[in-house]
mmCIF file of C-alpha atoms in Angstrom:
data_model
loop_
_atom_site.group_PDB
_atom_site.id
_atom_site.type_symbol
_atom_site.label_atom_id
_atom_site.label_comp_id
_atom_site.label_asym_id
_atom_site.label_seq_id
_atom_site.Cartn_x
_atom_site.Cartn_y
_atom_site.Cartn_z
ATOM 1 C CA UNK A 171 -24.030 -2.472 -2.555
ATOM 2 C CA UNK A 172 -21.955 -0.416 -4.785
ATOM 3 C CA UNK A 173 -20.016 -3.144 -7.857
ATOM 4 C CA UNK A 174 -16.756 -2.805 -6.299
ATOM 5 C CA UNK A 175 -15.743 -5.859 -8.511
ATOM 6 C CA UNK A 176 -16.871 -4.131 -11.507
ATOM 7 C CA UNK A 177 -14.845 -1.025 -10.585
ATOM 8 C CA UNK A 178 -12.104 -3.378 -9.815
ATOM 9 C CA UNK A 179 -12.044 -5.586 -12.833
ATOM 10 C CA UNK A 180 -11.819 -2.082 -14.931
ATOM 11 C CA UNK A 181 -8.718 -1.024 -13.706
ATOM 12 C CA UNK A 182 -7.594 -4.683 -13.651
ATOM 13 C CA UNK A 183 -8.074 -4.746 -17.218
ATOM 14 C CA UNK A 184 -6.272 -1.155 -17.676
ATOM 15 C CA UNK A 185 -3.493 -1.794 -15.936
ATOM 16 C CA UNK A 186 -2.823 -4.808 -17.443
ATOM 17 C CA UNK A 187 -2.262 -3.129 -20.573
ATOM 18 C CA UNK A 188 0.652 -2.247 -19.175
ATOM 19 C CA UNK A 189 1.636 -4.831 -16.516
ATOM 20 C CA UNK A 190 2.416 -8.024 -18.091
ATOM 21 C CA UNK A 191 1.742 -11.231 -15.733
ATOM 22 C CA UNK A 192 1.364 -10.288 -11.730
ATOM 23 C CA UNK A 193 -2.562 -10.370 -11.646
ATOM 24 C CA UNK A 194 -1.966 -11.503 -7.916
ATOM 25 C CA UNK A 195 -0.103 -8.449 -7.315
ATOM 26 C CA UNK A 196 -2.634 -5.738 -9.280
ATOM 27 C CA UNK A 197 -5.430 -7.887 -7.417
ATOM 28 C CA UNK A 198 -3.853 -7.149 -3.189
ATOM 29 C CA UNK A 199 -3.621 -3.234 -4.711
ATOM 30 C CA UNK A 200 -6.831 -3.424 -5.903
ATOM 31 C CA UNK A 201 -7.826 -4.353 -2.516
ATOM 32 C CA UNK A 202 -5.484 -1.867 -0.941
ATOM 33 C CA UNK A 203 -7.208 0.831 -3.289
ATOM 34 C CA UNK A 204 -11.035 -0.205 -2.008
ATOM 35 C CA UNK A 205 -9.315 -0.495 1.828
ATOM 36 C CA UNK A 206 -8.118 3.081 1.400
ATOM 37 C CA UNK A 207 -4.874 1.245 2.793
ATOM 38 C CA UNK A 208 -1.253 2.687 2.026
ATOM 39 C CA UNK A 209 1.211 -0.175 0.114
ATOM 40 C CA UNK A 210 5.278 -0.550 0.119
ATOM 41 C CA UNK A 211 6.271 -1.798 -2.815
ATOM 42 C CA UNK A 212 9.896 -4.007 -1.801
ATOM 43 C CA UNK A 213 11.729 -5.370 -4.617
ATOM 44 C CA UNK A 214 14.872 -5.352 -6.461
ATOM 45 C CA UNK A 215 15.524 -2.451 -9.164
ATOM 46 C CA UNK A 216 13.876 -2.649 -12.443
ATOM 47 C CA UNK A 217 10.767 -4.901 -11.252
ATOM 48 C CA UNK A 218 8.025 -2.748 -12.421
ATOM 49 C CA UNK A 219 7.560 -1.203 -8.989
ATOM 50 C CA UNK A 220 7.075 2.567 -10.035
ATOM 51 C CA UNK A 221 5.370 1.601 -13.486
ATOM 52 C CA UNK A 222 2.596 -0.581 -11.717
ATOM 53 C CA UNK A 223 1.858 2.064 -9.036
ATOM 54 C CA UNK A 224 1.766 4.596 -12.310
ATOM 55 C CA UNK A 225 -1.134 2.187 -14.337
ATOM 56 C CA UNK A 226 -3.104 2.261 -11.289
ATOM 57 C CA UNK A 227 -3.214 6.017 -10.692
ATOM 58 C CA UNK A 228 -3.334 6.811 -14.540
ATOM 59 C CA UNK A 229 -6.639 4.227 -14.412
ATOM 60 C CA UNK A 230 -8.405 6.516 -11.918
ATOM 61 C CA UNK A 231 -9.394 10.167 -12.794
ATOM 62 C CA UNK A 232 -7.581 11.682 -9.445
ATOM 63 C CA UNK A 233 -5.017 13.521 -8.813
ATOM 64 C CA UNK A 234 -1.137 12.104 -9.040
ATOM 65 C CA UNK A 235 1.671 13.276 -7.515
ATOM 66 C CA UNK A 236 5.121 11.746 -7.078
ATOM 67 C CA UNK A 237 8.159 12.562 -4.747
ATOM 68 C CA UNK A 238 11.801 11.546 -5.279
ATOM 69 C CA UNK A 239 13.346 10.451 -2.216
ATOM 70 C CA UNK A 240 17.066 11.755 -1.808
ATOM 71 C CA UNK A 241 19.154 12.396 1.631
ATOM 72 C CA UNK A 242 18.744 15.934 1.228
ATOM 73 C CA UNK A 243 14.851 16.008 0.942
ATOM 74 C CA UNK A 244 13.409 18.546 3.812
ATOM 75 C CA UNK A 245 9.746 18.015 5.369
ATOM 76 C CA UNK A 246 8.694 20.551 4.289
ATOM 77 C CA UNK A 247 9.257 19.637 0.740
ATOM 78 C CA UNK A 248 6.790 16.750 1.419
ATOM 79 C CA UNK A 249 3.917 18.479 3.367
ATOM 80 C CA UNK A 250 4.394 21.969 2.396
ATOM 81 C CA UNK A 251 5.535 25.320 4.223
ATOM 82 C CA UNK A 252 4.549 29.060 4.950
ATOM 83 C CA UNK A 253 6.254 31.079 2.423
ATOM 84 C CA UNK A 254 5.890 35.077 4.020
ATOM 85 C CA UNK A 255 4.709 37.551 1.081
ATOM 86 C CA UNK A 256 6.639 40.727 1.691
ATOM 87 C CA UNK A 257 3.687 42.572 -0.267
ATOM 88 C CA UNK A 258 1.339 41.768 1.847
ATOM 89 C CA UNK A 259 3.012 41.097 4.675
ATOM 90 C CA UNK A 260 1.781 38.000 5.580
ATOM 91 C CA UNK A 261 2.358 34.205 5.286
ATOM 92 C CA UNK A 262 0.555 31.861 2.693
ATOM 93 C CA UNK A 263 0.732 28.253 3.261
ATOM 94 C CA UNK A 264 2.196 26.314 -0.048
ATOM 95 C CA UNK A 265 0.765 23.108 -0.026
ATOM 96 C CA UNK A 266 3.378 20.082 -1.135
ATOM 97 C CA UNK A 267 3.058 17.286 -2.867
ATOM 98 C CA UNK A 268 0.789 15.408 -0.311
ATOM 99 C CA UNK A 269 -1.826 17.723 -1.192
ATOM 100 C CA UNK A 270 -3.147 15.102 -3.955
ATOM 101 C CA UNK A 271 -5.341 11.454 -4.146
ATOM 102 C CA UNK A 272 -2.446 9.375 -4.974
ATOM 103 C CA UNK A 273 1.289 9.718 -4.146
ATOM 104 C CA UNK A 274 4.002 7.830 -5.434
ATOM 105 C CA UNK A 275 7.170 7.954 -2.201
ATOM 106 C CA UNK A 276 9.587 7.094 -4.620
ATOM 107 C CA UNK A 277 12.490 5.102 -2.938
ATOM 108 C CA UNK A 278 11.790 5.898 0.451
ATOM 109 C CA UNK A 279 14.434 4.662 2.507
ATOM 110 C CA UNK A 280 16.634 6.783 0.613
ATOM 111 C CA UNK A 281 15.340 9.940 3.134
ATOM 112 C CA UNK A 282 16.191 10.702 6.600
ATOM 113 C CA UNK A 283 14.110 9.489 9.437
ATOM 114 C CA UNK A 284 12.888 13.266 9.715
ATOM 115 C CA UNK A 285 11.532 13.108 5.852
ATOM 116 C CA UNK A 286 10.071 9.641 6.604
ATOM 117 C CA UNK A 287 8.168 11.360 9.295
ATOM 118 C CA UNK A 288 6.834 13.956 7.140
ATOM 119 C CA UNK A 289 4.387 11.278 5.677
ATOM 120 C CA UNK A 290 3.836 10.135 9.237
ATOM 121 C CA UNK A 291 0.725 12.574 10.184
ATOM 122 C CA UNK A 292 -0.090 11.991 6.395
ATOM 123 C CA UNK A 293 -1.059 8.710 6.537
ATOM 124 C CA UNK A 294 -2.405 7.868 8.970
ATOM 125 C CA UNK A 295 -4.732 11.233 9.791
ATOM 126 C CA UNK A 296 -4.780 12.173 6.638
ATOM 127 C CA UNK A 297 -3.950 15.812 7.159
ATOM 128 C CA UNK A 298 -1.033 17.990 7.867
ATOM 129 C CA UNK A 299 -0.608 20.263 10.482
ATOM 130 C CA UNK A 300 2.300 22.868 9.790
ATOM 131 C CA UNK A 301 2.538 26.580 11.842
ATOM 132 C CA UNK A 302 -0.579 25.261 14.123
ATOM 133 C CA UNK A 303 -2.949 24.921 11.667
ATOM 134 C CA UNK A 304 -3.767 21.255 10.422
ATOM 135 C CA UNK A 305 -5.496 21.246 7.210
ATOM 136 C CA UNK A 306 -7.193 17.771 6.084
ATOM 137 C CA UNK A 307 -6.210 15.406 3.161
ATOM 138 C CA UNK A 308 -8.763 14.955 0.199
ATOM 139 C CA UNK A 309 -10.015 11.727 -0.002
ATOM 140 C CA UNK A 310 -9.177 9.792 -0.988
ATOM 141 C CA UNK A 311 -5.390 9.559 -0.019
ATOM 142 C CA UNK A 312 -3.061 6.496 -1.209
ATOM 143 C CA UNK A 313 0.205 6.293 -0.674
ATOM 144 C CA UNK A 314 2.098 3.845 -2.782
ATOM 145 C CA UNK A 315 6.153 3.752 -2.111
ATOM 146 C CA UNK A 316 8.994 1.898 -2.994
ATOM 147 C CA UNK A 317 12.274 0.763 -1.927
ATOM 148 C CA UNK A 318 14.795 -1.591 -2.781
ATOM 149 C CA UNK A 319 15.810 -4.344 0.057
ATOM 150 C CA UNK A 320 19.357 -5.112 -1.448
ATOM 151 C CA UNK A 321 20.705 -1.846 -1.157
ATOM 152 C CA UNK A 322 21.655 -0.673 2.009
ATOM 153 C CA UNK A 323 24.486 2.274 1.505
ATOM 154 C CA UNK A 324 23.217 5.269 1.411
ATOM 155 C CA UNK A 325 19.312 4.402 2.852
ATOM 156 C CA UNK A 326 17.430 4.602 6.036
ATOM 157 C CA UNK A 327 15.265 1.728 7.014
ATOM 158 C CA UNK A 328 11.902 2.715 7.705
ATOM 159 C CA UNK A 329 10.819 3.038 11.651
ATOM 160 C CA UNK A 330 8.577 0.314 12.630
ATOM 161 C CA UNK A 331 6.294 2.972 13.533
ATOM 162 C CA UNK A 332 6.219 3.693 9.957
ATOM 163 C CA UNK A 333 6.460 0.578 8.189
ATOM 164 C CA UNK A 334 2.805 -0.052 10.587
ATOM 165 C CA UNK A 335 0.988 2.907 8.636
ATOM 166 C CA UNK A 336 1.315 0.553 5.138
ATOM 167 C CA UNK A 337 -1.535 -1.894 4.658
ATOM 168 C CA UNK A 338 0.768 -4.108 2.932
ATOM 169 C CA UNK A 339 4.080 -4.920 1.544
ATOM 170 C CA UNK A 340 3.752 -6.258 -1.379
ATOM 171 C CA UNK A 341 7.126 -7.862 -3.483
ATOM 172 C CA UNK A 342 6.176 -8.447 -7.692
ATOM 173 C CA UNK A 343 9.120 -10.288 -8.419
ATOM 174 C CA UNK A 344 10.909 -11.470 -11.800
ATOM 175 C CA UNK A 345 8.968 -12.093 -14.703
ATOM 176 C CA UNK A 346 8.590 -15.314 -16.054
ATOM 177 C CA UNK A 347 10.254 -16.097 -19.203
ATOM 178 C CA UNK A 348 6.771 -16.074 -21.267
ATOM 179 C CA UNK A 349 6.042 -12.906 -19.474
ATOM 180 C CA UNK A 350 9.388 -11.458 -20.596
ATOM 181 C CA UNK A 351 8.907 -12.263 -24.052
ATOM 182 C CA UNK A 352 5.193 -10.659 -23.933
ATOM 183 C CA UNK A 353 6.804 -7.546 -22.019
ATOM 184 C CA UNK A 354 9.466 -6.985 -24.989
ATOM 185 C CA UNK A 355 6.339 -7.364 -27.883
ATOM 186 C CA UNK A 356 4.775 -4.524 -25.656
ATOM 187 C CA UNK A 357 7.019 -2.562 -25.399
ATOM 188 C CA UNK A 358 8.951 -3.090 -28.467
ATOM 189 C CA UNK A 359 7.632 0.206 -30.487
ATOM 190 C CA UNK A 360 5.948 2.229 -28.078
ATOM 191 C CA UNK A 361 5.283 3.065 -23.322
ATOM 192 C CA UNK A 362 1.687 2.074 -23.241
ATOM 193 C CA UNK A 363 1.724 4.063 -19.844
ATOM 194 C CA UNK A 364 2.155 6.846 -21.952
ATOM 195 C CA UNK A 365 -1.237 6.468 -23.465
ATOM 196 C CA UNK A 366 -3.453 4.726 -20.700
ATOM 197 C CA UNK A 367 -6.511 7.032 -19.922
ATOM 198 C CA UNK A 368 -8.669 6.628 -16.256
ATOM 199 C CA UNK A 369 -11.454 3.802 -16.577
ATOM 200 C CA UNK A 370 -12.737 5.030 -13.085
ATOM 201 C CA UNK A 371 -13.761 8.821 -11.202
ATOM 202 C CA UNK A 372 -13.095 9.723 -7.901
ATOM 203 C CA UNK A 373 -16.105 9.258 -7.166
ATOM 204 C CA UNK A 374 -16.260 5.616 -7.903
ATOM 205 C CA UNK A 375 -13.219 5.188 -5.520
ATOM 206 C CA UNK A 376 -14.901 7.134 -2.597
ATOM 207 C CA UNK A 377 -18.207 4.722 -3.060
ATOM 208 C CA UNK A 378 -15.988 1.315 -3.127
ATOM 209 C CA UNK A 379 -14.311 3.069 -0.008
ATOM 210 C CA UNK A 380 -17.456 3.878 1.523
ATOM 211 C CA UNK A 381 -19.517 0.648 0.718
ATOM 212 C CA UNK A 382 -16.435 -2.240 1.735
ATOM 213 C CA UNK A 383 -16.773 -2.215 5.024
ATOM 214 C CA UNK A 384 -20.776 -3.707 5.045
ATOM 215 C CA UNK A 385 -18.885 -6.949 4.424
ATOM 216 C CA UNK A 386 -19.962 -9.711 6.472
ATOM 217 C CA UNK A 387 -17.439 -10.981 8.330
ATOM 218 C CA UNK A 388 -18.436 -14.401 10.666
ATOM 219 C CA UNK A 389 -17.642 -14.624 13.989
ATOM 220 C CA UNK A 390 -15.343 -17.856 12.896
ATOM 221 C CA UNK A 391 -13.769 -15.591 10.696
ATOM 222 C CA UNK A 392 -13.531 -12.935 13.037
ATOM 223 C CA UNK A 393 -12.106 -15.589 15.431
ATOM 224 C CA UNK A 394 -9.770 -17.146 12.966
ATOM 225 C CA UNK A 395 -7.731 -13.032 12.533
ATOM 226 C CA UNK A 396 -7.544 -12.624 16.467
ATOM 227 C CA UNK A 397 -6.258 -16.235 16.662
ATOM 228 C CA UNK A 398 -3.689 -15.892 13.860
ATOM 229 C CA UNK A 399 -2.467 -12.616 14.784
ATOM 230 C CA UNK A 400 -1.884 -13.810 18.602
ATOM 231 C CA UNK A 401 -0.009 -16.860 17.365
ATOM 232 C CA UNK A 402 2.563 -14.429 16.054
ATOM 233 C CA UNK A 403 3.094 -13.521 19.425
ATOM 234 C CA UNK A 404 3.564 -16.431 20.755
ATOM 235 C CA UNK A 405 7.029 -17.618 19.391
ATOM 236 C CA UNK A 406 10.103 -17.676 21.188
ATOM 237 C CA UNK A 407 11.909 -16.147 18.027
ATOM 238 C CA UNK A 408 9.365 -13.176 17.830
ATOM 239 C CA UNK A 409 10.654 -9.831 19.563
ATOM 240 C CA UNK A 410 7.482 -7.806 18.279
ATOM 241 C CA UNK A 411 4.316 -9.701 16.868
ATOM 242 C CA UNK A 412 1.272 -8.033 15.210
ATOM 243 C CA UNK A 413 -0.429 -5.482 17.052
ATOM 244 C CA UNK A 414 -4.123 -4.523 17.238
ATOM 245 C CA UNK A 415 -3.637 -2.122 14.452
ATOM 246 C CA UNK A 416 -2.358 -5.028 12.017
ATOM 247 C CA UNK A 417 -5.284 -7.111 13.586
ATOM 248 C CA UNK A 418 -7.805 -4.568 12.166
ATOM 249 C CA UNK A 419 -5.810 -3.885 8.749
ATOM 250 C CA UNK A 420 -6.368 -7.619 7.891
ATOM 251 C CA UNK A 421 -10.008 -7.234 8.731
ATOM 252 C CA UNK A 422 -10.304 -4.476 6.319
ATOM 253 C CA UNK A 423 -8.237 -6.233 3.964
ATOM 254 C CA UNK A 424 -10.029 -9.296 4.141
ATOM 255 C CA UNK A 425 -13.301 -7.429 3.946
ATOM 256 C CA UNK A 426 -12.015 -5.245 0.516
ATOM 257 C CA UNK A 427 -10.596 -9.018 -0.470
ATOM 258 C CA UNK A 428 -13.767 -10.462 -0.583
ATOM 259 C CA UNK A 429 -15.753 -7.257 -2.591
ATOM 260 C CA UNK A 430 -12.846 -7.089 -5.464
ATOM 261 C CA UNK A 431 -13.902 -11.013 -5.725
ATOM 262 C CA UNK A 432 -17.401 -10.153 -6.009
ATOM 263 C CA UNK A 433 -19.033 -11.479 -2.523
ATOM 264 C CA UNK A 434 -20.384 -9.358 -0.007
ATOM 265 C CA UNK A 435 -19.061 -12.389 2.605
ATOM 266 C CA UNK A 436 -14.840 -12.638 3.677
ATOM 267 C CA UNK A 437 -14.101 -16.486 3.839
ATOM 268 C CA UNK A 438 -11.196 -18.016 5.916
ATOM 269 C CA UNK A 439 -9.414 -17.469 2.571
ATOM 270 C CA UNK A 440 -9.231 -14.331 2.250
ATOM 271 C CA UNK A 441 -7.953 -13.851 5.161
ATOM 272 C CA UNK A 442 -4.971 -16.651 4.262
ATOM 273 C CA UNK A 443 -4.345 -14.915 1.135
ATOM 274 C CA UNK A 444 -3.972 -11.214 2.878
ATOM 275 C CA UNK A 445 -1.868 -12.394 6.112
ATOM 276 C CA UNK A 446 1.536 -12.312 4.662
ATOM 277 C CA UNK A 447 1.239 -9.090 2.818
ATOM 278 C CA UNK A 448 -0.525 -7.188 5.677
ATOM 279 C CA UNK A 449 1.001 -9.034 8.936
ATOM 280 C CA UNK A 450 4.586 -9.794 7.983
ATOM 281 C CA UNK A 451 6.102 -6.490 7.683
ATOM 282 C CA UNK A 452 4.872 -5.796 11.332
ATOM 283 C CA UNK A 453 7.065 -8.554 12.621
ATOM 284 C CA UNK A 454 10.043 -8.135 14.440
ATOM 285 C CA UNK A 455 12.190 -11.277 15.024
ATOM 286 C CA UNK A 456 14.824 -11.339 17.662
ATOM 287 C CA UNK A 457 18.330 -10.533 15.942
ATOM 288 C CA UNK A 458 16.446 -9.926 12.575
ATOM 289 C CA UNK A 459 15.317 -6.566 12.351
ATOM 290 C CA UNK A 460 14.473 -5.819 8.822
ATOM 291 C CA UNK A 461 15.025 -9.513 7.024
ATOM 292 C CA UNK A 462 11.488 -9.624 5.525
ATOM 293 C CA UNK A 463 12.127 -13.910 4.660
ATOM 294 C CA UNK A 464 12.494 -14.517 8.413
ATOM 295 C CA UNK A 465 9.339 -12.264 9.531
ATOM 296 C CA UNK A 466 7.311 -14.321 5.979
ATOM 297 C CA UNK A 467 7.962 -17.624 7.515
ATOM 298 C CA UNK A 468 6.473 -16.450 11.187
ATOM 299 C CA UNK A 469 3.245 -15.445 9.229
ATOM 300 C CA UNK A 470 3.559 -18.866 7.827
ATOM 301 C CA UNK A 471 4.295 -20.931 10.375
ATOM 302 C CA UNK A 472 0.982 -19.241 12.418
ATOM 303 C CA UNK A 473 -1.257 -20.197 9.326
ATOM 304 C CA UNK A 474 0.007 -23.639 9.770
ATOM 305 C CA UNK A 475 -0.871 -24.208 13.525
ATOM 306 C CA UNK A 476 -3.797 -22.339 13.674
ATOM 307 C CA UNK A 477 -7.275 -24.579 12.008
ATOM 308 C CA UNK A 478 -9.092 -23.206 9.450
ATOM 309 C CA UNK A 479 -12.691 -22.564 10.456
ATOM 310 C CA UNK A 480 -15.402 -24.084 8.572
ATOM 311 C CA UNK A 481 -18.901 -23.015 7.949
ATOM 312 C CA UNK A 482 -21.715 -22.907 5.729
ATOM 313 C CA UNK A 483 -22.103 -19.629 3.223
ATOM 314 C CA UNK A 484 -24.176 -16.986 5.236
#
């Protein structure tokens, strides 16, 4: 099988020459990364969001592109349009930012719906179709966005339609005061983003992408996602629980999991550590809609009353 740990402890190590602390964090887009899986980034301003989606693109020798989300931003200055030369006479499609490996959606609830949608055919075909002609995505194609929770003037919560194309929302948090001190000694003189160079090619990623999925996965385990994401279904408080899409993004997940850790086996975890990032943004509670705590403590209240299989190693 391909070393997807060794890939992944590479760009662990290169991003954390920027990133101070939040090895959890780096690890789930690690996974995400290997899972070919899209990530929203959710936390307050100034958390590192953009800078730690930054490392891990500068750490892979692809393609980076990044798109400023304002009111005013048109689809087509996400996917591209037909521009007619008068020369010629005839229309030439300029591609748009999507046309890359990774792509930073920079505060993405600060778009209209219709710009949201612009990423819609993105990211989950991985092409674009514009004038009737649909022209496929390179692989591979991440998207990494951001948006801040507190703010709400001025934004446009993302469609649960949407918010399902994202393998996982993740939330890095504060630093910790020793963190904060070893962020100031880091950055005291000099951006080390500035000067981080890619520890990984393309064609690295597309192996890891291609290899994951040979991940043995037991039927306990197997058992153990189906059972967990049905139990979010089952409470009175729930309008929307996980659907069979989610169900299959935590197998992948939990299959990528268990390769960045080094074992060609998921365990029941994996799966435990993936359910929150991956299931509770899917969740709708009744009166709720968009209080990420409230959809958290579903995920967690179906990890408690569902058992944890056990079984020997395969």
């Amino acid at each position: 099988m391909t070393d997807i740990s060794g890939l992944a402890r590479r760009v662990r190590e290169n991003v954390s020459r920027v990133i101070v602390g939040k090895e959890d964090i780096v690890e789930l887009l690690l996974c995400a990364l290997v899972a070919g899986g899209h990530v929203l980034l959710e936390d307050v301003p100034g958390t590192g969001k953009t800078v730690m989606a930054k490392a891990l693109a500068r750490s892979l020798d692809c393609r980076f592109a990044r798109i400023q989300f304002t009111p005013d931003l048109l689809p087509a200055d996400v996917t591209g349009m037909s521009v007619y030369n008068m020369r010629e006479g005839t229309f030439s499609f300029e591609p748009g930012p999507v046309f890359t490996h990774i792509l930073l959606a920079d505060e993405i609830n600060r778009a209209t719906p219709r710009a949201q949608a612009a990423l819609l055919e993105c990211m989950e075909e991985r092409q674009v179709t514009e004038g009737g002609v649909t022209r496929p995505l390179e692989r591979p194609f991440l998207v990494f966005a951001t948006q801040n929770p507190i703010e709400i003037q001025g934004t446009f919560p993302l469609p649960e339609a949407q918010l399902d194309r994202f393998l996982m929302r993740l939330s890095p948090g504060y630093p910790s005061t020793a963190e904060s001190l070893a962020m100031l000694e880091r950055f005291l003189r000099h951006d080390p983003l500035e000067h981080l160079a890619p520890v990984a090619a393309r064609a690295d990623v597309l192996a890891a992408q291609a290899a994951f999925s040979q991940t043995h996965v037991s039927d306990a385990v197997r058992g153990y996602i189906v059972a967990l994401c049905e139990r979010t279904r089952a409470f009175e408080q729930v309008q929307l629980g996980v659907s069979p899409r989610g169900m299959l993004a935590l197998l992948r997940a939990s299959q990528a999991l268990a390769c960045v850790r080094g074992r060609d086996f998921v365990t029941p975890d994996d799966v435990k550590t993936l359910s929150v990032p991956v299931l509770a943004h899917r969740i709708i509670v009744r009166g709720l809609y968009g209080q990420a705590e409230a959809a958290r403590r579903v995920v967690e209240d179906a990890l408690r009353a569902v058992p944890v299989p056990t079984e020997p190693k395969p």
